[in-house]
Coordinates of C-alpha atoms and ligand atoms in Angstrom, one line a residue:
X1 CA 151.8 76.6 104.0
X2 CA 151.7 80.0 105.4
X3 CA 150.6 80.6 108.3
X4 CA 147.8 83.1 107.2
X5 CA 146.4 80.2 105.2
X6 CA 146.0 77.6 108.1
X7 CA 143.2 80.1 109.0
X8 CA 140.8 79.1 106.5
X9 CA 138.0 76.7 107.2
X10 CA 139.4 74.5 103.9
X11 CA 143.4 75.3 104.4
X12 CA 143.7 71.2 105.4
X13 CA 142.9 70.8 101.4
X14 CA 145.4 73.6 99.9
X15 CA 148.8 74.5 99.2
X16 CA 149.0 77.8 99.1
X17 CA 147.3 81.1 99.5
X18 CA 144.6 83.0 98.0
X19 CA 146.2 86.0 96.6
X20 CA 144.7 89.3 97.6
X21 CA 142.8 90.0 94.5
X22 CA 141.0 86.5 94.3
X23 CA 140.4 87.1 97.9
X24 CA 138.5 90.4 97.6
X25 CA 136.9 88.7 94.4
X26 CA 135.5 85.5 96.0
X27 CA 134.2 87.5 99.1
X28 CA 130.9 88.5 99.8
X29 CA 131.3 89.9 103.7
X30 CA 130.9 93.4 102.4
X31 CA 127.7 93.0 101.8
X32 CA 125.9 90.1 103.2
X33 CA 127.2 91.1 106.8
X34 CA 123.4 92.4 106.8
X35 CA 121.7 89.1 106.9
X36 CA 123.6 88.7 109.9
X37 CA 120.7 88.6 112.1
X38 CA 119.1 85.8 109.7
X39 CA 122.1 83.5 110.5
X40 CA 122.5 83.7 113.7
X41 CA 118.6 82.9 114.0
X42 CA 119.1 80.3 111.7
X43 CA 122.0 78.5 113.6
X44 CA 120.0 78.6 117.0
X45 CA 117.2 76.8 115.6
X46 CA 120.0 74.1 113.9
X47 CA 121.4 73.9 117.1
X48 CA 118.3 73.4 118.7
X49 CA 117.6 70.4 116.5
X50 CA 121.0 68.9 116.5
X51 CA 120.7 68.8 120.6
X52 CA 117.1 67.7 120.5
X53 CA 118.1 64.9 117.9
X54 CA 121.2 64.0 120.4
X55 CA 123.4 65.0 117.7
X56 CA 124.6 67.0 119.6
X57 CA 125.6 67.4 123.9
X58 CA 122.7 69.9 125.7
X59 CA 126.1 71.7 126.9
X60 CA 127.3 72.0 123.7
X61 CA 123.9 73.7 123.1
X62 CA 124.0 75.9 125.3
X63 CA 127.6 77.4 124.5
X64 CA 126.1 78.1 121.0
X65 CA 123.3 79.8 122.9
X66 CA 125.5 82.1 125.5
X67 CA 128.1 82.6 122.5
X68 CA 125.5 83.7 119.7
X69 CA 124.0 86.2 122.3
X70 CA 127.8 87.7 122.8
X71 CA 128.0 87.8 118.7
X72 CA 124.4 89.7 118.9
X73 CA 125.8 92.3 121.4
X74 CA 128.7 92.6 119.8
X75 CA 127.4 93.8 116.1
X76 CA 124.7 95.7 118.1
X77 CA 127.6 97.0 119.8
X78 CA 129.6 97.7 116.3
X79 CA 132.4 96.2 118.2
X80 CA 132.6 93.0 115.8
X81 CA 134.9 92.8 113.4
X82 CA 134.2 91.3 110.4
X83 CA 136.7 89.7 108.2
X84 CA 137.5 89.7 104.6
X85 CA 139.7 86.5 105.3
X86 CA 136.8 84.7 106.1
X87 CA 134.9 85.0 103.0
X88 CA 131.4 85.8 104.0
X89 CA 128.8 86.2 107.3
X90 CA 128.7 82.5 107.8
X91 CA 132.3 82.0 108.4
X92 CA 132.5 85.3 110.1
X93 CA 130.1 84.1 112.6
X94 CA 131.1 80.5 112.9
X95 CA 134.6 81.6 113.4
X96 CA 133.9 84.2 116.2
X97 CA 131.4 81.4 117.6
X98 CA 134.6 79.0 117.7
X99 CA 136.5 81.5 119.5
X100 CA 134.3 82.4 122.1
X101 CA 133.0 78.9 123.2
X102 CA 135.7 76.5 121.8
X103 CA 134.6 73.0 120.6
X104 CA 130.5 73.6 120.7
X105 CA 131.2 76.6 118.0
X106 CA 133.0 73.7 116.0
X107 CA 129.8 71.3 116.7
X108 CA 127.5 73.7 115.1
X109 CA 127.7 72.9 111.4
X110 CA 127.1 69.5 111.8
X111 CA 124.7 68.7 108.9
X112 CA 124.7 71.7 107.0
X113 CA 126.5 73.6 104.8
X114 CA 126.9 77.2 103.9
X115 CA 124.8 76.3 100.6
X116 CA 121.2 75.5 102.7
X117 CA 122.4 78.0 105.0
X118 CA 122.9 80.9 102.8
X119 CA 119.3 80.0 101.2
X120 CA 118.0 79.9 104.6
X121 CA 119.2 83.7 105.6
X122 CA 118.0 84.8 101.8
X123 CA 114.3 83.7 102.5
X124 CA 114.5 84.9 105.9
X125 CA 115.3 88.5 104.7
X126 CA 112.9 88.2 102.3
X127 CA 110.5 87.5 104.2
X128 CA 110.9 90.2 106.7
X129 CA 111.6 92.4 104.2
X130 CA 108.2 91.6 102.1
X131 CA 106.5 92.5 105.5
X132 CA 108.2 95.7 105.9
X133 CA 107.2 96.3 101.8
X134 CA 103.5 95.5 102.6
X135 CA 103.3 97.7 105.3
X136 CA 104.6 100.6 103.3
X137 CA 102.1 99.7 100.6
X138 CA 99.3 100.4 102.9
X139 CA 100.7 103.0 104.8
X140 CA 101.3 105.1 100.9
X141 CA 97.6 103.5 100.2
X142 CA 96.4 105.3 103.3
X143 CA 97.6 108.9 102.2
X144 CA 96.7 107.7 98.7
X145 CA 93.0 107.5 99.8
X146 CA 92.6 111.0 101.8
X147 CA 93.4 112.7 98.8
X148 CA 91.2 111.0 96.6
X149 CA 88.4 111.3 99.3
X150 CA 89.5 115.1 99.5
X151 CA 89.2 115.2 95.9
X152 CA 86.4 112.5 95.1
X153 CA 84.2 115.5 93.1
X154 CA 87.1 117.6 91.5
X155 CA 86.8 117.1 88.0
X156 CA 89.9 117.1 85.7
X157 CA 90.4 116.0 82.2
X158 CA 91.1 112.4 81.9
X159 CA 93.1 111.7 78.9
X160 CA 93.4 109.0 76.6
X161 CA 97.0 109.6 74.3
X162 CA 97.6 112.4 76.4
X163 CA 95.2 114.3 74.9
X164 CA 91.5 115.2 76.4
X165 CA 89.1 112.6 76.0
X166 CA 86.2 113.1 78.9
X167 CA 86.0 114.2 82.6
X168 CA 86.8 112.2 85.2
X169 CA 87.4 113.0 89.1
X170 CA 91.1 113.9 90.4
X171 CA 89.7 111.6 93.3
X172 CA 89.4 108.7 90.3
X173 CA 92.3 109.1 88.8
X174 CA 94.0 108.8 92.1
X175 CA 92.1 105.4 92.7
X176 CA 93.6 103.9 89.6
X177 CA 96.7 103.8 92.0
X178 CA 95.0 102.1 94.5
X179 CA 94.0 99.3 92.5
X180 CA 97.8 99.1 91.5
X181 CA 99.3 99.2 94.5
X182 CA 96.8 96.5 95.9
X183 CA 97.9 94.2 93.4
X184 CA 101.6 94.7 94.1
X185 CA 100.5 93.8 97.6
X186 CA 99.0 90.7 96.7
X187 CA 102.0 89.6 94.7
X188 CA 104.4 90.6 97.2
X189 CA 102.1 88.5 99.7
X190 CA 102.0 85.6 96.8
X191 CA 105.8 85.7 96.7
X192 CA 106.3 85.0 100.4
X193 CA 104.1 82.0 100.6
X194 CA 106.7 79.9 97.8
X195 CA 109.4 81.8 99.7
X196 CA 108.8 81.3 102.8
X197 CA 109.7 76.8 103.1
X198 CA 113.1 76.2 104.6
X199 CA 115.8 74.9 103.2
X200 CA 118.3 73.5 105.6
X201 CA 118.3 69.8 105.9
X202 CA 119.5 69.6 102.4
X203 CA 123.4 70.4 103.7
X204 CA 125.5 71.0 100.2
X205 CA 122.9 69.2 98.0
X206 CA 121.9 65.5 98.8
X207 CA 121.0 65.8 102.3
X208 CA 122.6 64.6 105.2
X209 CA 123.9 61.3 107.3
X210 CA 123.0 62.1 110.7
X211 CA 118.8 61.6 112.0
X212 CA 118.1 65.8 111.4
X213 CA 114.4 67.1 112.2
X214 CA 113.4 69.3 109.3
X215 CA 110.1 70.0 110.3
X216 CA 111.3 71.1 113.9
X217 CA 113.7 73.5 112.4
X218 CA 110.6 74.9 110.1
X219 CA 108.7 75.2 112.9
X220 CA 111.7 76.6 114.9
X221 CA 111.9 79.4 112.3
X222 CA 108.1 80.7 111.0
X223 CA 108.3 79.1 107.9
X224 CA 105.0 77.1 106.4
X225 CA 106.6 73.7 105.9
X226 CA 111.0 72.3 104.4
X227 CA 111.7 72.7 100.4
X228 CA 110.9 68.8 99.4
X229 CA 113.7 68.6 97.4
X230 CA 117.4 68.9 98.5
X231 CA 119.0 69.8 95.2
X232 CA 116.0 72.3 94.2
X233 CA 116.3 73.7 97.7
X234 CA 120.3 74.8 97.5
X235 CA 120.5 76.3 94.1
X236 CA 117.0 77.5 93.1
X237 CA 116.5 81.4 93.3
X238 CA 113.3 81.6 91.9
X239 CA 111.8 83.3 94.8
X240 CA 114.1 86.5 94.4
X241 CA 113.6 86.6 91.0
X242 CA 109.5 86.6 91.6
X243 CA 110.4 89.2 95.0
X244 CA 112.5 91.7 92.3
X245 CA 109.8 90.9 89.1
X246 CA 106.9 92.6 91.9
X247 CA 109.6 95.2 92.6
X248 CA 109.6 96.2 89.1
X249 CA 106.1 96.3 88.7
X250 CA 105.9 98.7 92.1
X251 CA 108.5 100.4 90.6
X252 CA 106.9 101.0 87.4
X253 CA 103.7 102.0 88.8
X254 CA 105.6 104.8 90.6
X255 CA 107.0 105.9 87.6
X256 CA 103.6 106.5 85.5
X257 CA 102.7 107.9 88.6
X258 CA 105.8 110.4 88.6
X259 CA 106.2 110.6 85.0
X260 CA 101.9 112.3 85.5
X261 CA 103.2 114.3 88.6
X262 CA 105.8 115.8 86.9
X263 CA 103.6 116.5 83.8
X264 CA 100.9 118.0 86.5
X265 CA 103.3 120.4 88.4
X266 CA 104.1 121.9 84.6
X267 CA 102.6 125.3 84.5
X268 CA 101.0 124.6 80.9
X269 CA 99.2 121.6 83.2
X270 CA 99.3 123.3 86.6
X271 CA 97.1 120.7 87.9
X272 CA 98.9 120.2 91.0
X273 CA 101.4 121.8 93.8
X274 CA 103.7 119.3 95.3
X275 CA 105.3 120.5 98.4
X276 CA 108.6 122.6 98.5
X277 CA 110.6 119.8 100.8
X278 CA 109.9 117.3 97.6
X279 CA 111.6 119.4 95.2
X280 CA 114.8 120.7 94.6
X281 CA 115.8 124.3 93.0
X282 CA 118.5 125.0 90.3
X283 CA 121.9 126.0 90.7
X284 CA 121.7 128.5 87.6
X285 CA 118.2 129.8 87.0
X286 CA 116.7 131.5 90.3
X287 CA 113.0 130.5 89.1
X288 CA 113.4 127.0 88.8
X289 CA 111.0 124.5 91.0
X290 CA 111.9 121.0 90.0
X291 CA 110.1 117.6 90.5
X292 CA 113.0 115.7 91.6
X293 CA 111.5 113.2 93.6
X294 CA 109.4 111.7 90.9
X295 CA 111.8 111.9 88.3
X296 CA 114.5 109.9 90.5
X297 CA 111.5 107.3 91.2
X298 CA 111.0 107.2 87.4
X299 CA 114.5 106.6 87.2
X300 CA 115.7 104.2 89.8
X301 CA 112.9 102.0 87.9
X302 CA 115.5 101.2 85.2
X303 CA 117.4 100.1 88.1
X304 CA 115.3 98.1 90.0
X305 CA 114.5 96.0 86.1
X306 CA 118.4 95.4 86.0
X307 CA 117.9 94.0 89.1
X308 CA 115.3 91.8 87.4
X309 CA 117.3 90.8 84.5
X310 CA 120.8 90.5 86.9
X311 CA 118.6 87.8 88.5
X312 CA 117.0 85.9 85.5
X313 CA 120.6 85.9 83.8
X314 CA 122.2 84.8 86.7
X315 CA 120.6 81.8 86.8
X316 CA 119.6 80.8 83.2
X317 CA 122.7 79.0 83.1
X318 CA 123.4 77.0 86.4
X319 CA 123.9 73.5 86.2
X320 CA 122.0 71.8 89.7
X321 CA 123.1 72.2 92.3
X322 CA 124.7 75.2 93.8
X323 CA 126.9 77.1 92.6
X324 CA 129.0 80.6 93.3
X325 CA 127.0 82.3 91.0
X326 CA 124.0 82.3 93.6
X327 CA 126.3 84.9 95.5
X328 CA 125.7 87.7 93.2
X329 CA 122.0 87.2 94.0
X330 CA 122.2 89.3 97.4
X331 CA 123.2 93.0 95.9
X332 CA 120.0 93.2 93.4
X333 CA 117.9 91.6 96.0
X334 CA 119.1 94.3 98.5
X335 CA 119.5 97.1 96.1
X336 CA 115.6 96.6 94.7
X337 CA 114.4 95.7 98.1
X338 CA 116.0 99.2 99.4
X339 CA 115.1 101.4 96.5
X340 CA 111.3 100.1 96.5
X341 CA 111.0 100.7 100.4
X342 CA 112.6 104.3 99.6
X343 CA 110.4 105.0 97.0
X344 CA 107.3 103.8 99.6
X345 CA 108.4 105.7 102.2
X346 CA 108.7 109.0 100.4
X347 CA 105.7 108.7 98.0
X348 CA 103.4 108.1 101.4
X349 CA 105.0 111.1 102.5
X350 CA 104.4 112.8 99.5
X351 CA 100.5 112.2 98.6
X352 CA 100.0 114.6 101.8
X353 CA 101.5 117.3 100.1
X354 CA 100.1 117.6 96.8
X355 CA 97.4 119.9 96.4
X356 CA 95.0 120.2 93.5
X357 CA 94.4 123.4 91.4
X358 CA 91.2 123.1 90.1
X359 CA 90.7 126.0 88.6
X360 CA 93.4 124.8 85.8
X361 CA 91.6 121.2 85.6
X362 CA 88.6 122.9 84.5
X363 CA 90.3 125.3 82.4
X364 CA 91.9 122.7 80.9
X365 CA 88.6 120.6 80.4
X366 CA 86.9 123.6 78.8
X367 CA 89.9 123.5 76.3
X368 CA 89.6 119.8 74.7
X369 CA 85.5 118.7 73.4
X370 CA 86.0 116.9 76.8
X371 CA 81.7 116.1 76.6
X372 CA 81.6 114.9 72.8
X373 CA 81.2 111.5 73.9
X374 CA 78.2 112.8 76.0
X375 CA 76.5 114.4 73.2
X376 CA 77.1 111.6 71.0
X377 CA 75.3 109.4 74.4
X378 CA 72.5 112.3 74.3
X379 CA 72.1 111.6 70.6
X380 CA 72.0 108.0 70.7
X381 CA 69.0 108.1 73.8
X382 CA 67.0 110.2 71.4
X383 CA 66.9 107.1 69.2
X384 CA 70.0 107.7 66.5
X385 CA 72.4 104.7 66.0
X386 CA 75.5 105.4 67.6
X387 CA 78.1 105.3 64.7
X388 CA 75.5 108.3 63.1
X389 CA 75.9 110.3 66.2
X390 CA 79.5 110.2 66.3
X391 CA 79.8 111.5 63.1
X392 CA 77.1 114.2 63.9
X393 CA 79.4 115.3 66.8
X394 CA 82.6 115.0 64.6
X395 CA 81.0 117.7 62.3
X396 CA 80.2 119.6 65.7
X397 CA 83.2 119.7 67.4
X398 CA 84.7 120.6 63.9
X399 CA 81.9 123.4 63.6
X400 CA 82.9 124.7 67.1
X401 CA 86.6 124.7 66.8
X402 CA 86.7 127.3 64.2
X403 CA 84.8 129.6 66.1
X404 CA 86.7 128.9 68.8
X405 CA 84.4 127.5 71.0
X406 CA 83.5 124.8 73.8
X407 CA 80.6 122.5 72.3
X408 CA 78.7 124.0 75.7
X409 CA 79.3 127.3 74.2
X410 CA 76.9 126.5 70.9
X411 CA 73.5 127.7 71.3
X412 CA 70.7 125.3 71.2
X413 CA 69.9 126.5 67.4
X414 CA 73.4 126.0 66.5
X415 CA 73.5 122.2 68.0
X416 CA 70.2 121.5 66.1
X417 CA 71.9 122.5 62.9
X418 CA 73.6 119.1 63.3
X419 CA 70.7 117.2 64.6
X420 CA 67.0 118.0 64.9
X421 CA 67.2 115.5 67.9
X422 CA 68.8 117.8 70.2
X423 CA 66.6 120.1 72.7
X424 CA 66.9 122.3 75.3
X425 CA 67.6 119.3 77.8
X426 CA 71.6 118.6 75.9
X427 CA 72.6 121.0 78.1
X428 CA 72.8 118.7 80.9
X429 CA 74.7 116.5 79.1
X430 CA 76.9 119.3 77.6
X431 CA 78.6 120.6 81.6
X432 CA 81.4 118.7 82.8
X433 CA 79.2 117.8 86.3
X434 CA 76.8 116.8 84.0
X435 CA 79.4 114.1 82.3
X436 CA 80.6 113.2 85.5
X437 CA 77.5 112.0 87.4
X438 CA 76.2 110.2 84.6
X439 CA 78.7 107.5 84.9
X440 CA 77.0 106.5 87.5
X441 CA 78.1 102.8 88.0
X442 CA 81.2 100.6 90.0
X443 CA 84.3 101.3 88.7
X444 CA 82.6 104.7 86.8
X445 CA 83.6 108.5 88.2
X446 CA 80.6 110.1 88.9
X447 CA 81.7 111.4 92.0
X448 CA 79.2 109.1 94.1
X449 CA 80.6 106.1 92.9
X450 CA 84.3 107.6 93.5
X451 CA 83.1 108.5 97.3
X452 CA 81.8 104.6 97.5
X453 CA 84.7 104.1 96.1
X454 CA 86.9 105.3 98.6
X455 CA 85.0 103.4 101.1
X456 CA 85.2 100.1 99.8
X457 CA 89.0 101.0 99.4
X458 CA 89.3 101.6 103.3
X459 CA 87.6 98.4 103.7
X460 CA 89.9 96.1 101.6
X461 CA 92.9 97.9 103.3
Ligands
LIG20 N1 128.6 83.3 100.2 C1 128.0 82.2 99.6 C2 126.8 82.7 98.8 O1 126.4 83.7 99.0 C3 127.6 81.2 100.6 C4 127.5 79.8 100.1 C5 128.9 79.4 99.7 N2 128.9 78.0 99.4 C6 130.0 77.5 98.8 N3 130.0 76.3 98.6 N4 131.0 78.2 98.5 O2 126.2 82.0 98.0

């Protein structure tokens, strides 16, 4: 046996080396070093129990104790130096424990294994990490809502097919994004609660020999109460697959959201300006102004669904109970978790510097039969059934769009041509303010319901 081999924690079992290449295959240090913090935490509170239970000495205790606190300062410090020998965070740590306070270091995985610990770490993170997510939500939420409050009266076209269908508010349209958002936040929040139950206790799958205290080490740790069942507890990943199915659903929210801002900053729209520091210029053609923080959003959504499907896949298979697939959970996990925060960050940013052009919202309003609807509404007060008075505002809008006109634009005898039902008061109906106020209900976007509105919205933050 070499003597590089008697370092591993399993060499007693082997003959002979890894080779280099299953080595760097097998390992997972490269990346889940950054649950680091997770583990240690996790071990303290083991530790904790295991002297509490008299499983282990109160010395032995505190060695664990002074030696994690070195292992903090040291990767604080970036003096630690982890090791692709040892595999993965666990062993790094465990192994530096060992060597800074001898025998206690060994003590420490009493009752446990890497499986319920590694499960632990991951629903720490997440956990955390869904806090961090929420908070981001609101803080984007926050900006979301000043510019819809700015903007509560500004009427644009609202489209249906991406063509003009009838005016709504900018500040409306905006609060469609709010809703979103608020229910990404809920299932972000939903996802912790099934997340957030500990698994350690259940060792590599059936549990373990010596008198543990689950509850203490729940308790210990923040979490809501132990997974009940030790095999379900090691290899189930259903909680990162839930955390990166709400990533995808933030992430695709973002990406109608771009795909409209980038439509919007297109002088044939020209509904908006989004600031200079979010776009990018061209390398070849001086004039160029390009969106390219909502087109990468809209694209690092395909990435954040791979992320999805990595996880589904990756577990479709697995036989109970653990098993080395489960490592490949962490990069998706991290990768979605980091690109949605990214994506937070920037679009909170962001909302503060886009600035409406209203002067091309209404121009493009004036452009698209944006109050048919309203005349056919008009019609149908004055006592025609409303499948007549669609027809008798097909045949206007027709009638207008060869001269070249908006059905505001029609006199009064031209409009009665149609229908001897219309009088001089259609011309209320006819102006976009006019269209606007009249949907004058919750959830409509006259722009008294959009300020309410706004209100409530700052309420349920
Ligand atoms: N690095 C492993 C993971 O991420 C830790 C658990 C390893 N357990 C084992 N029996 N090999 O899943």
């Amino acid at each position: 046996m070499s003597q590089q081999n008697s370092s591993y924690t399993w060499a007693g079992r082997f003959s002979e080396p890894m080779s280099d290449l299953v080595k760097r295959y097998t390992a997972s240090i490269d990346f889940d070093k950054r649950l680091w913090r997770q583990d240690i935490n996790g071990s303290l509170a083991h530790a904790k129990m295991l002297a509490k239970q008299g499983i282990i000495q109160a010395a032995d205790l505190a060695d664990i104790e002074k030696g994690m606190a070195q292992i903090v300062a040291e990767i604080e410090g970036g003096q630690f130096e982890w090791s692709l020998d040892l595999e993965d965070v666990h062993l790094n740590i465990e192994k530096r424990l060992t060597t800074l306070v001898g025998d206690a270091g060994k003590r420490l995985h009493t009752g446990r294994s890497r499986n319920d610990q590694v499960a632990t770490d991951i629903r720490l993170w997440l956990r955390d990490t869904i806090d961090s997510i929420v908070e981001l939500i609101k803080a984007f939420q926050t900006a979301l809502l000043a510019l819809a409050e700015k903007e509560a009266a500004t009427p644009m076209p609202g489209s249906t097919h991406l063509q003009v269908a009838q005016p709504v508010t900018f500040g409306h349209h905006l609060l469609a994004y709010f809703e979103m958002t608020q229910r990404d936040k809920e299932r972000f929040l939903d996802c912790r609660k099934r997340a957030n139950r500990l698994p350690l206790g259940a060792a590599a799958l059936a549990g373990t020999t010596y008198p543990i205290d689950r509850e203490f080490v729940a308790q210990q740790l923040g979490f809501d109460g132990v997974c009940e069942n030790s095999l379900d507890a090691v290899s189930d990943r259903d909680f990162g697959i839930e955390f990166c199915a709400a990533c995808s659903l933030l992430m695709t929210h973002f990406s109608r959201l771009s795909e409209e801002l980038v439509l919007w900053m297109n002088p044939r729209f020209g509904y908006v300006k989004i600031a200079d520091r979010f776009c990018t210029g061209s390398s070849i053609m001086p004039q160029k102004k390009n969106p390219d923080v909502p087109e990468l959003a809209r694209g690092k959504t395909g990435r954040v669904n791979g992320h999805l499907v990595a996880m589904l896949t990756l577990m479709k298979g697995q036989p109970l109970a653990y098993n080395k697939d489960n490592q490949e959970d962490k990069e998706p996990l991290f990768d979605a978790a980091d690109t949605v925060i990214d994506t937070l960050r920037i679009f909170a940013d962001m909302m503060g510097g886009i600035q409406a052009r209203p002067e091309n919202m209404r121009n493009a309003l004036a452009q698209g039969f944006a109050t048919a609807t309203d005349l056919a509404d008009y019609l149908v007060r004055k006592g025609l059934p409303f499948r007549e008075a669609h027809e008798v505002v097909g045949s206007a809008v027709k009638a207008a769009e060869t001269q070249g006109k908006d059905l505001a634009d029609l006199t009064l005898a031209e409009l009665q041509a149609f229908s001897p039902l219309v009088q001089s008061d259609v011309a209320q109906a006819l102006t976009v303010e006019g269209s606007l106020s009249a949907r004058n209900h919750i959830g409509g976007t006259a722009p008294v319901q959009v300020k309410a509105a706004v209100a409530r919205a700052k309420q349920r933050l």
